[in-house]
Short mmCIF file of C-alpha atoms in Angstrom, two decimals:
data_model
loop_
_atom_site.label_atom_id
_atom_site.label_comp_id
_atom_site.label_asym_id
_atom_site.label_seq_id
_atom_site.Cartn_x
_atom_site.Cartn_y
_atom_site.Cartn_z
CA MET A 1 -33.46 -8.46 3.54
CA ASP A 2 -36.01 -10.75 2.49
CA ARG A 3 -36.28 -14.25 0.60
CA GLU A 4 -37.17 -12.73 -2.89
CA THR A 5 -33.69 -10.58 -2.51
CA LEU A 6 -31.72 -13.66 -1.27
CA ALA A 7 -33.28 -15.20 -4.25
CA ARG A 8 -32.07 -12.56 -6.89
CA LEU A 9 -28.61 -12.41 -4.90
CA ALA A 10 -27.99 -16.24 -5.46
CA ARG A 11 -29.31 -16.14 -8.75
CA LEU A 12 -26.57 -13.34 -9.82
CA ALA A 13 -23.59 -14.99 -8.02
CA GLN A 14 -25.22 -18.41 -9.56
CA LEU A 15 -25.50 -20.35 -6.29
CA GLU A 16 -27.84 -22.77 -5.51
CA LEU A 17 -29.15 -22.90 -2.27
CA THR A 18 -30.90 -25.01 -0.44
CA PRO A 19 -34.10 -24.30 1.13
CA GLU A 20 -32.28 -25.64 4.52
CA GLU A 21 -29.38 -22.93 3.70
CA VAL A 22 -32.00 -19.91 3.37
CA GLY A 23 -32.97 -19.17 6.57
CA PRO A 24 -29.39 -18.93 8.15
CA ALA A 25 -28.28 -17.01 4.99
CA LEU A 26 -30.71 -14.44 5.76
CA ASP A 27 -29.45 -14.16 9.33
CA ASP A 28 -25.91 -14.10 7.69
CA LEU A 29 -26.84 -11.29 5.34
CA ASN A 30 -29.09 -9.52 7.50
CA ARG A 31 -25.98 -9.01 10.61
CA ILE A 32 -23.50 -8.02 7.83
CA VAL A 33 -25.66 -5.04 6.76
CA ALA A 34 -26.33 -4.25 10.28
CA LEU A 35 -22.85 -4.09 11.19
CA ILE A 36 -22.23 -2.22 8.01
CA ASP A 37 -25.08 0.27 9.13
CA GLU A 38 -23.33 0.77 12.73
CA MET A 39 -19.93 1.55 11.16
CA ARG A 40 -21.96 4.40 8.57
CA ALA A 41 -23.27 5.38 11.90
CA VAL A 42 -19.75 6.37 13.65
CA ASP A 43 -18.62 10.06 12.36
CA THR A 44 -15.09 9.44 10.70
CA ARG A 45 -15.08 12.95 9.28
CA ASP A 46 -11.92 14.54 11.67
CA ALA A 47 -10.65 10.98 11.06
CA ALA A 48 -6.82 11.23 9.37
CA PRO A 49 -6.64 8.53 7.03
CA LEU A 50 -4.05 5.65 8.09
CA ALA A 51 -1.61 3.51 5.59
CA HIS A 52 -2.33 0.56 8.62
CA PRO A 53 -4.44 0.78 11.81
CA LEU A 54 -1.19 -0.34 13.66
CA ASP A 55 1.79 2.57 14.04
CA ALA A 56 4.48 -0.12 13.26
CA ASP A 57 7.27 -0.12 10.65
CA GLN A 58 8.13 -3.28 8.94
CA PRO A 59 11.91 -4.32 8.23
CA LEU A 60 12.63 -5.39 5.13
CA ARG A 61 15.11 -8.01 4.33
CA ASP A 62 18.10 -7.52 1.46
CA ASP A 63 17.23 -8.54 -1.67
CA ILE A 64 19.82 -11.06 -2.06
CA VAL A 65 19.88 -14.02 -4.02
CA THR A 66 19.80 -17.27 -1.86
CA GLU A 67 18.75 -19.95 -4.36
CA SER A 68 19.77 -20.64 -8.06
CA VAL A 69 17.91 -22.46 -10.31
CA ASP A 70 19.60 -25.42 -12.17
CA ARG A 71 17.56 -25.63 -15.37
CA GLU A 72 19.14 -28.44 -16.82
CA THR A 73 18.53 -30.50 -14.11
CA TYR A 74 14.47 -29.71 -13.89
CA GLN A 75 14.49 -29.86 -17.93
CA ASP A 76 16.11 -33.45 -17.70
CA ILE A 77 12.78 -35.07 -16.90
CA ALA A 78 10.92 -32.78 -19.41
CA PRO A 79 9.30 -34.78 -21.98
CA ALA A 80 10.66 -32.23 -24.45
CA THR A 81 12.36 -29.15 -24.49
CA ARG A 82 14.76 -26.70 -26.96
CA GLU A 83 16.93 -23.96 -26.32
CA GLY A 84 16.27 -24.11 -22.49
CA LEU A 85 12.13 -23.72 -23.29
CA TYR A 86 9.52 -26.53 -22.55
CA LEU A 87 7.82 -27.37 -25.26
CA VAL A 88 4.42 -28.28 -25.11
CA PRO A 89 1.57 -29.86 -27.42
CA ARG A 90 -0.82 -27.37 -29.14
CA VAL A 91 -4.03 -27.09 -27.57
CA VAL A 92 -5.84 -24.12 -29.26
CA GLU A 93 -5.92 -24.18 -33.27
#
């Protein structure tokens, strides 16, 4: 990764880097690319795909309603409502 490539990436990402930020950003990106290269070097042909890296089950809770919403209480403080709906000013014409 060089300064020209970083400048092109920054322009594409609509980022404005100060001259002080260019050096650390180059270092970070070069470390990221080196890590990706290191991971690509690992032979994974015989590795079975995993749904999760840990062999654990996620306990699920029962799907029970534990709260209720009192629509009238919330709509009492609204500026305008009609038939249970909030009325808002039109913003697109």
